Amino acid sequence: MGVSRLDVIYRRLLLTKLFIGGWGKPEDLKSFQFIVPKRWQKNRPVCIHLAGTGDHFFWRRRTLMARPMIKEAGMASLLLENPYYGSRKPKDQLWSSLNSVSDLFVMGGALILESTVLLHWLERGGYWPLGMTGISMGGYMASLAVTNWPQPIPLIPCLSWSTASSVFTTGVLSKAVNWTELEKQYAINSVYEEEIIHLLEYCGVDSLRMGTELLKNADTIEQLLGLSRGERASVGQYTKTGREGEVEQGPLIGGRPKGGRDGDKDLLLSSVNNSGTSLDSRSLHAKSTLHWKKRNSAKCFRPSLHRESISFMKGVMDECTHMANFSVPVDTGLIIVVQAKKDAYIPRTGVLSLQEIWPGCEVRYLNGGHISAYLFKQNVFRQAIYDAFNRFSLKYPN
């Protein structure tokens, strides 16, 4: 069969080249460690461990979980390195601090795909049974991965819950969020509240009430934005006297400053010189720039901005991370959740529980909080893994 001459000629006219960067860097590919016992017992069980926040490389999971699991149960462990962590960390990223909110969603999507690939690889290799676990963020990511697996599988999420929204809006980790930059971007870029907000579906309690506790203890807007005393006085005077600075209390999301075109017109007219015959271009540019800064300052200083930003964060996080937005695992009876009763990192108040989303799952509660459970309850996490795997072997014998 012949080929089109037009296709050939057209391609020759194009000067662009493909794959100009070569094959890519091998270190950009997913990285994992597979830790197996020297001698297998009856079966060849493997549990995939996903990393929690700050768990770079493999040594923590290898030391605290994988090696003890070989000694205690003859169970192998596959330790997958998260995107943005360890050897996969971008050069401009400071340790575990993701540069953008969207990086967390990219990490989750990548881990879902990579976990699925590894599960298929283990399955083809004859390993059985297979399961997934993780602590803190690792437990949450393991839960996401299992929602995409079409077969019954043991799942043991430790110190995680149903959504990441409460972690970043009401948990202690919310204090580490750069709200200053998020509020500025939300106020100045209208696409967040005019387009993205309409795509979000809130799960659980109203976002406004979710942010109530944070608002009670929040600093003033000026302090949150990091302005100097002089800048605060300047903006404060502007917002009280200028027409462009008249700010109205908006709805939950979408409050906007009044003014606009009339203010622009007054500003342009004021740049006419005393003779009324010509425009001073430098004065016009300077005053236009000042007006632009003041107008955006007014946006940044609307009273509801912090509340709106918290609500938007909750909406985005719920849309992309809430377990209710994903498929229910095939057999929820194989899920054992281990949670701390006083966990300040993973607030459970005001969000749907995993029992509501996954009827039939088991939740085990530990005394204490997030950090104490991580430091002193690794044996409890391992026991939950053994129990889930035993439950699977009895229910689905090989």
Short mmCIF file of C-alpha atoms in Angstrom, two decimals:
data_model
loop_
_atom_site.label_atom_id
_atom_site.label_comp_id
_atom_site.label_asym_id
_atom_site.label_seq_id
_atom_site.Cartn_x
_atom_site.Cartn_y
_atom_site.Cartn_z
CA MET A 1 0.00 0.00 0.00
CA GLY A 2 1.42 3.38 -1.02
CA VAL A 3 1.76 6.50 1.09
CA SER A 4 0.46 10.01 0.57
CA ARG A 5 2.96 12.30 -1.16
CA LEU A 6 1.30 15.26 0.55
CA ASP A 7 2.05 13.73 3.94
CA VAL A 8 5.71 13.28 3.01
CA ILE A 9 6.13 16.78 1.58
CA TYR A 10 4.32 18.44 4.47
CA ARG A 11 6.51 16.66 7.02
CA ARG A 12 9.66 17.78 5.18
CA LEU A 13 8.53 21.40 5.40
CA LEU A 14 8.34 21.24 9.19
CA LEU A 15 11.63 21.99 10.91
CA THR A 16 10.72 20.77 14.42
CA LYS A 17 12.48 17.74 15.87
CA LEU A 18 11.08 15.21 18.32
CA PHE A 19 12.72 13.93 21.52
CA ILE A 20 15.37 16.63 21.47
CA GLY A 21 16.23 15.80 25.08
CA GLY A 22 17.11 12.20 24.32
CA TRP A 23 15.85 9.20 26.27
CA GLY A 24 15.30 11.02 29.54
CA LYS A 25 16.97 10.47 32.90
CA PRO A 26 16.75 6.99 34.43
CA GLU A 27 16.54 8.57 37.90
CA ASP A 28 13.21 10.15 36.90
CA LEU A 29 11.63 6.71 36.73
CA LYS A 30 9.93 5.19 39.73
CA SER A 31 12.27 3.75 42.33
CA PHE A 32 11.56 0.97 44.82
CA GLN A 33 13.20 -1.62 47.05
CA PHE A 34 12.00 -5.21 47.27
CA ILE A 35 12.91 -6.85 50.57
CA VAL A 36 12.29 -10.60 50.70
CA PRO A 37 13.04 -13.36 53.22
CA LYS A 38 15.88 -15.75 52.50
CA ARG A 39 13.43 -18.63 52.73
CA TRP A 40 9.74 -18.39 52.03
CA GLN A 41 7.25 -20.15 54.27
CA LYS A 42 3.99 -21.60 52.93
CA ASN A 43 3.13 -18.73 50.59
CA ARG A 44 4.98 -15.68 49.24
CA PRO A 45 3.08 -12.73 50.71
CA VAL A 46 4.12 -9.19 49.76
CA CYS A 47 2.95 -5.91 51.23
CA ILE A 48 3.55 -2.62 49.39
CA HIS A 49 4.48 0.27 51.72
CA LEU A 50 3.92 3.87 50.60
CA ALA A 51 5.84 6.69 52.26
CA GLY A 52 4.43 9.15 54.75
CA THR A 53 5.23 12.85 54.93
CA GLY A 54 8.98 13.38 55.28
CA ASP A 55 9.80 9.71 54.64
CA HIS A 56 12.50 10.16 51.99
CA PHE A 57 14.29 7.17 50.49
CA PHE A 58 13.70 3.80 52.20
CA TRP A 59 15.56 3.44 55.48
CA ARG A 60 12.66 4.24 57.84
CA ARG A 61 10.23 1.78 56.32
CA ARG A 62 12.97 -0.81 55.87
CA THR A 63 14.09 -0.55 59.51
CA LEU A 64 10.76 -0.06 61.29
CA MET A 65 8.49 -2.24 59.17
CA ALA A 66 10.06 -4.40 56.47
CA ARG A 67 12.80 -6.17 58.44
CA PRO A 68 10.61 -6.89 61.50
CA MET A 69 7.89 -8.25 59.18
CA ILE A 70 10.33 -10.77 57.72
CA LYS A 71 11.32 -11.95 61.19
CA GLU A 72 7.80 -12.03 62.60
CA ALA A 73 5.77 -13.35 59.68
CA GLY A 74 8.11 -14.20 56.80
CA MET A 75 6.39 -11.46 54.78
CA ALA A 76 8.16 -9.54 52.03
CA SER A 77 7.86 -5.78 51.60
CA LEU A 78 8.02 -3.60 48.52
CA LEU A 79 8.94 0.00 49.37
CA LEU A 80 7.93 2.49 46.68
CA GLU A 81 9.48 5.95 46.66
CA ASN A 82 6.93 8.74 46.35
CA PRO A 83 7.17 11.30 43.55
CA TYR A 84 8.76 14.53 44.90
CA TYR A 85 10.63 12.49 47.54
CA GLY A 86 14.14 11.11 47.81
CA SER A 87 15.81 10.68 44.43
CA ARG A 88 12.60 11.94 42.78
CA LYS A 89 12.64 15.29 44.59
CA PRO A 90 12.90 18.40 42.38
CA LYS A 91 16.07 20.40 42.91
CA ASP A 92 14.15 23.55 43.81
CA GLN A 93 12.05 21.80 46.47
CA LEU A 94 13.04 22.23 50.10
CA TRP A 95 13.04 18.74 51.63
CA SER A 96 9.38 17.63 52.05
CA SER A 97 7.76 21.01 51.36
CA LEU A 98 5.89 20.61 48.08
CA ASN A 99 6.08 23.81 46.06
CA SER A 100 2.44 23.83 44.93
CA VAL A 101 -0.88 22.44 46.10
CA SER A 102 -1.20 20.72 42.73
CA ASP A 103 2.01 18.76 43.41
CA LEU A 104 0.11 16.73 46.01
CA PHE A 105 -2.48 15.75 43.41
CA VAL A 106 0.22 14.79 40.91
CA MET A 107 1.84 12.66 43.60
CA GLY A 108 -1.43 10.89 44.32
CA GLY A 109 -2.21 10.23 40.67
CA ALA A 110 1.28 8.89 40.02
CA LEU A 111 1.17 6.60 43.06
CA ILE A 112 -2.18 5.15 41.98
CA LEU A 113 -0.74 4.26 38.57
CA GLU A 114 2.61 3.04 39.88
CA SER A 115 1.02 0.91 42.60
CA THR A 116 -1.24 -0.71 40.02
CA VAL A 117 1.75 -1.52 37.82
CA LEU A 118 3.65 -3.04 40.75
CA LEU A 119 0.67 -5.11 41.86
CA HIS A 120 0.37 -6.54 38.34
CA TRP A 121 4.11 -7.22 38.29
CA LEU A 122 3.97 -9.06 41.62
CA GLU A 123 0.91 -11.00 40.53
CA ARG A 124 2.64 -12.19 37.36
CA GLY A 125 5.64 -13.18 39.47
CA GLY A 126 3.51 -15.59 41.50
CA TYR A 127 3.55 -13.67 44.76
CA TRP A 128 0.47 -14.17 46.94
CA PRO A 129 -1.28 -12.68 48.80
CA LEU A 130 -0.66 -9.04 48.00
CA GLY A 131 -1.62 -6.04 50.12
CA MET A 132 -0.99 -2.34 50.66
CA THR A 133 -0.22 -0.18 53.66
CA GLY A 134 1.27 3.14 54.66
CA ILE A 135 1.50 5.49 57.62
CA SER A 136 0.04 9.01 57.63
CA MET A 137 0.15 10.30 54.04
CA GLY A 138 1.39 6.87 52.99
CA GLY A 139 -1.76 5.25 54.39
CA TYR A 140 -3.90 7.73 52.54
CA MET A 141 -2.06 7.14 49.26
CA ALA A 142 -2.35 3.37 49.75
CA SER A 143 -6.11 3.81 50.15
CA LEU A 144 -6.29 5.72 46.88
CA ALA A 145 -4.32 3.01 45.10
CA VAL A 146 -6.58 0.22 46.36
CA THR A 147 -9.69 2.03 45.08
CA ASN A 148 -8.25 1.47 41.60
CA TRP A 149 -7.50 -2.27 42.04
CA PRO A 150 -10.21 -4.54 40.57
CA GLN A 151 -9.68 -7.47 42.96
CA PRO A 152 -10.04 -8.11 46.70
CA ILE A 153 -6.89 -6.95 48.48
CA PRO A 154 -5.84 -6.34 52.10
CA LEU A 155 -5.54 -2.62 52.90
CA ILE A 156 -4.07 -1.30 56.14
CA PRO A 157 -4.03 2.54 56.24
CA CYS A 158 -2.42 3.75 59.46
CA LEU A 159 -2.91 7.24 60.92
CA SER A 160 -4.92 8.41 57.89
CA TRP A 161 -8.58 9.10 57.25
CA SER A 162 -11.11 9.87 54.52
CA THR A 163 -9.84 13.18 53.11
CA ALA A 164 -6.83 15.47 53.11
CA SER A 165 -8.97 18.61 53.40
CA SER A 166 -9.09 18.66 57.19
CA VAL A 167 -5.32 18.06 57.36
CA PHE A 168 -4.58 21.35 55.60
CA THR A 169 -7.47 23.46 56.91
CA THR A 170 -8.02 22.54 60.59
CA GLY A 171 -5.17 20.18 61.56
CA VAL A 172 -1.90 21.34 63.07
CA LEU A 173 -0.26 21.01 59.66
CA SER A 174 -2.46 23.88 58.45
CA LYS A 175 -0.15 26.24 60.39
CA ALA A 176 2.65 25.27 57.99
CA VAL A 177 0.62 26.22 54.90
CA ASN A 178 1.75 29.42 53.18
CA TRP A 179 -1.64 31.10 53.45
CA THR A 180 -0.07 34.44 52.62
CA GLU A 181 0.79 33.38 49.08
CA LEU A 182 -2.38 31.30 48.62
CA GLU A 183 -4.58 34.24 49.62
CA LYS A 184 -2.75 36.63 47.31
CA GLN A 185 -3.08 34.31 44.34
CA TYR A 186 -6.72 33.54 45.12
CA ALA A 187 -7.59 37.24 45.37
CA ILE A 188 -5.72 38.43 42.29
CA ASN A 189 -6.38 35.55 39.88
CA SER A 190 -10.11 35.44 39.23
CA VAL A 191 -10.01 32.00 37.60
CA TYR A 192 -10.03 30.34 41.04
CA GLU A 193 -13.38 31.73 42.14
CA GLU A 194 -14.96 32.25 38.73
CA GLU A 195 -14.17 28.92 37.09
CA ILE A 196 -12.54 26.32 39.33
CA ILE A 197 -14.93 26.82 42.24
CA HIS A 198 -17.87 25.71 40.06
CA LEU A 199 -16.17 22.37 39.42
CA LEU A 200 -15.84 21.47 43.09
CA GLU A 201 -18.17 19.26 45.09
CA TYR A 202 -17.89 19.63 48.85
CA CYS A 203 -18.10 16.48 50.92
CA GLY A 204 -19.13 16.53 54.57
CA VAL A 205 -19.74 19.63 56.64
CA ASP A 206 -20.02 23.17 55.26
CA SER A 207 -16.63 24.65 54.42
CA LEU A 208 -17.37 27.81 56.37
CA ARG A 209 -17.75 25.88 59.60
CA MET A 210 -14.66 23.83 58.77
CA GLY A 211 -12.59 27.00 58.98
CA THR A 212 -14.19 28.47 62.09
CA GLU A 213 -11.52 27.34 64.53
CA LEU A 214 -8.74 28.62 62.29
CA LEU A 215 -10.43 32.00 61.94
CA LYS A 216 -10.76 32.39 65.69
CA ASN A 217 -7.01 32.15 66.10
CA ALA A 218 -5.97 33.78 62.81
CA ASP A 219 -3.68 36.79 62.77
CA THR A 220 -4.83 39.99 61.14
CA ILE A 221 -4.85 39.98 57.35
CA GLU A 222 -1.96 42.44 57.33
CA GLN A 223 0.17 40.12 59.45
CA LEU A 224 -0.78 37.11 57.33
CA LEU A 225 0.33 38.96 54.21
CA GLY A 226 3.61 39.94 55.86
CA LEU A 227 3.34 43.68 55.23
CA SER A 228 5.44 46.25 57.04
CA ARG A 229 3.86 48.76 59.44
CA GLY A 230 4.05 51.51 56.83
CA GLU A 231 2.41 49.34 54.18
CA ARG A 232 -0.34 48.41 56.61
CA ALA A 233 -1.07 52.06 57.35
CA SER A 234 -1.04 52.91 53.65
CA VAL A 235 -3.41 50.12 52.71
CA GLY A 236 -5.60 50.79 55.72
CA GLN A 237 -5.99 54.46 54.78
CA TYR A 238 -6.69 53.54 51.19
CA THR A 239 -9.34 50.98 51.98
CA LYS A 240 -11.15 53.41 54.25
CA THR A 241 -11.16 56.47 52.00
CA GLY A 242 -10.74 55.55 48.34
CA ARG A 243 -13.67 54.52 46.18
CA GLU A 244 -11.66 51.65 44.79
CA GLY A 245 -11.06 50.47 48.34
CA GLU A 246 -14.72 50.14 49.32
CA VAL A 247 -14.97 46.46 50.14
CA GLU A 248 -18.18 44.60 50.50
CA GLN A 249 -18.67 41.44 52.53
CA GLY A 250 -19.04 38.78 49.86
CA PRO A 251 -20.69 35.38 50.06
CA LEU A 252 -18.80 32.30 51.24
CA ILE A 253 -16.63 32.47 48.13
CA GLY A 254 -16.54 35.37 45.73
CA GLY A 255 -16.63 38.66 47.67
CA ARG A 256 -15.26 41.46 45.46
CA PRO A 257 -14.23 45.09 45.99
CA LYS A 258 -16.51 47.79 44.62
CA GLY A 259 -15.36 50.46 42.21
CA GLY A 260 -13.52 49.73 39.00
CA ARG A 261 -14.20 51.55 35.77
CA ASP A 262 -15.18 54.87 37.33
CA GLY A 263 -12.01 54.78 39.39
CA ASP A 264 -9.97 54.10 36.26
CA LYS A 265 -11.57 57.06 34.49
CA ASP A 266 -10.90 59.43 37.41
CA LEU A 267 -7.30 58.28 37.53
CA LEU A 268 -6.73 58.90 33.82
CA LEU A 269 -8.29 62.36 33.99
CA SER A 270 -6.15 63.25 36.97
CA SER A 271 -3.02 62.64 34.90
CA VAL A 272 -3.79 65.62 32.64
CA ASN A 273 -1.36 68.45 33.43
CA ASN A 274 -2.39 71.90 34.67
CA SER A 275 -2.61 73.39 31.18
CA GLY A 276 -5.10 70.71 30.23
CA THR A 277 -3.48 70.22 26.83
CA SER A 278 -1.14 67.22 27.16
CA LEU A 279 -0.50 64.09 29.15
CA ASP A 280 2.66 63.46 31.14
CA SER A 281 3.41 59.86 30.11
CA ARG A 282 5.61 59.20 33.13
CA SER A 283 2.96 60.50 35.51
CA LEU A 284 0.30 58.45 33.73
CA HIS A 285 2.39 55.29 33.97
CA ALA A 286 3.23 55.85 37.62
CA LYS A 287 -0.35 56.58 38.63
CA SER A 288 -1.69 53.68 36.58
CA THR A 289 0.78 51.37 38.29
CA LEU A 290 -0.21 52.77 41.68
CA HIS A 291 -3.87 52.26 40.88
CA TRP A 292 -3.24 48.67 39.80
CA LYS A 293 -1.39 47.95 43.03
CA LYS A 294 -4.12 49.58 45.12
CA ARG A 295 -6.88 47.75 43.31
CA ASN A 296 -5.17 44.40 43.86
CA SER A 297 -4.39 45.38 47.45
CA ALA A 298 -8.09 45.97 47.96
CA LYS A 299 -8.78 42.50 46.62
CA CYS A 300 -6.16 41.02 48.95
CA PHE A 301 -7.62 42.82 51.94
CA ARG A 302 -11.29 42.01 51.65
CA PRO A 303 -12.51 40.84 55.06
CA SER A 304 -13.65 37.41 53.90
CA LEU A 305 -10.44 36.54 52.03
CA HIS A 306 -8.94 34.20 54.62
CA ARG A 307 -12.24 32.37 55.02
CA GLU A 308 -12.63 32.10 51.26
CA SER A 309 -9.13 30.73 50.86
CA ILE A 310 -9.74 28.09 53.52
CA SER A 311 -13.02 27.14 51.88
CA PHE A 312 -11.38 26.94 48.48
CA MET A 313 -8.59 24.75 49.90
CA LYS A 314 -11.18 22.44 51.44
CA GLY A 315 -13.10 22.27 48.17
CA VAL A 316 -10.04 21.49 46.07
CA MET A 317 -8.77 18.91 48.54
CA ASP A 318 -12.13 17.20 48.85
CA GLU A 319 -12.60 17.13 45.09
CA CYS A 320 -9.21 15.50 44.49
CA THR A 321 -8.64 13.47 47.66
CA HIS A 322 -11.95 12.56 49.31
CA MET A 323 -12.44 8.79 49.35
CA ALA A 324 -16.13 9.24 48.60
CA ASN A 325 -15.12 10.47 45.14
CA PHE A 326 -13.34 7.20 44.34
CA SER A 327 -14.49 3.62 43.81
CA VAL A 328 -15.18 1.49 46.87
CA PRO A 329 -12.62 -1.33 47.24
CA VAL A 330 -13.91 -4.71 46.10
CA ASP A 331 -13.99 -6.22 49.61
CA THR A 332 -14.09 -3.67 52.44
CA GLY A 333 -13.94 -6.51 54.96
CA LEU A 334 -10.22 -6.76 54.18
CA ILE A 335 -9.58 -3.18 55.33
CA ILE A 336 -8.18 -2.55 58.81
CA VAL A 337 -7.72 1.13 59.64
CA VAL A 338 -5.46 2.07 62.55
CA GLN A 339 -6.13 5.55 63.92
CA ALA A 340 -5.00 7.56 66.95
CA LYS A 341 -7.75 8.84 69.25
CA LYS A 342 -6.16 12.26 69.77
CA ASP A 343 -4.64 12.77 66.33
CA ALA A 344 -4.11 16.51 65.79
CA TYR A 345 -2.65 16.02 62.31
CA ILE A 346 -5.65 14.09 60.95
CA PRO A 347 -8.83 15.74 62.35
CA ARG A 348 -11.89 13.53 62.02
CA THR A 349 -14.47 16.07 63.19
CA GLY A 350 -16.79 17.30 60.46
CA VAL A 351 -15.76 14.84 57.75
CA LEU A 352 -17.29 11.57 56.62
CA SER A 353 -15.87 8.57 58.42
CA LEU A 354 -14.31 5.66 56.57
CA GLN A 355 -17.01 3.38 58.02
CA GLU A 356 -19.61 5.47 56.19
CA ILE A 357 -17.69 5.38 52.92
CA TRP A 358 -16.48 1.76 53.22
CA PRO A 359 -19.14 -0.20 55.13
CA GLY A 360 -17.62 -3.31 56.63
CA CYS A 361 -14.13 -1.97 57.23
CA GLU A 362 -12.58 -2.26 60.70
CA VAL A 363 -11.18 0.72 62.59
CA ARG A 364 -8.78 0.23 65.48
CA TYR A 365 -8.06 3.17 67.76
CA LEU A 366 -4.86 3.81 69.67
CA ASN A 367 -4.46 6.02 72.72
CA GLY A 368 -2.44 9.17 72.14
CA GLY A 369 -1.76 11.30 69.09
CA HIS A 370 -0.16 11.12 65.67
CA ILE A 371 3.50 11.45 66.67
CA SER A 372 3.39 9.12 69.69
CA ALA A 373 1.63 6.45 67.61
CA TYR A 374 4.23 6.70 64.87
CA LEU A 375 7.12 6.47 67.31
CA PHE A 376 5.85 3.76 69.64
CA LYS A 377 3.10 1.77 67.89
CA GLN A 378 4.82 0.30 64.84
CA ASN A 379 4.16 -3.18 66.25
CA VAL A 380 0.43 -2.43 66.27
CA PHE A 381 0.60 -1.43 62.61
CA ARG A 382 2.40 -4.65 61.74
CA GLN A 383 -0.13 -6.76 63.64
CA ALA A 384 -2.96 -5.13 61.70
CA ILE A 385 -1.15 -6.10 58.47
CA TYR A 386 -0.84 -9.73 59.58
CA ASP A 387 -4.51 -9.83 60.59
CA ALA A 388 -5.68 -8.43 57.25
CA PHE A 389 -3.52 -10.86 55.28
CA ASN A 390 -4.74 -13.82 57.36
CA ARG A 391 -8.32 -12.69 56.83
CA PHE A 392 -7.69 -12.59 53.07
CA SER A 393 -6.06 -16.08 53.03
CA LEU A 394 -9.01 -17.59 54.85
CA LYS A 395 -11.60 -15.89 52.67
CA TYR A 396 -9.84 -16.35 49.32
CA PRO A 397 -7.63 -19.45 49.60
CA ASN A 398 -5.12 -19.96 46.81
#
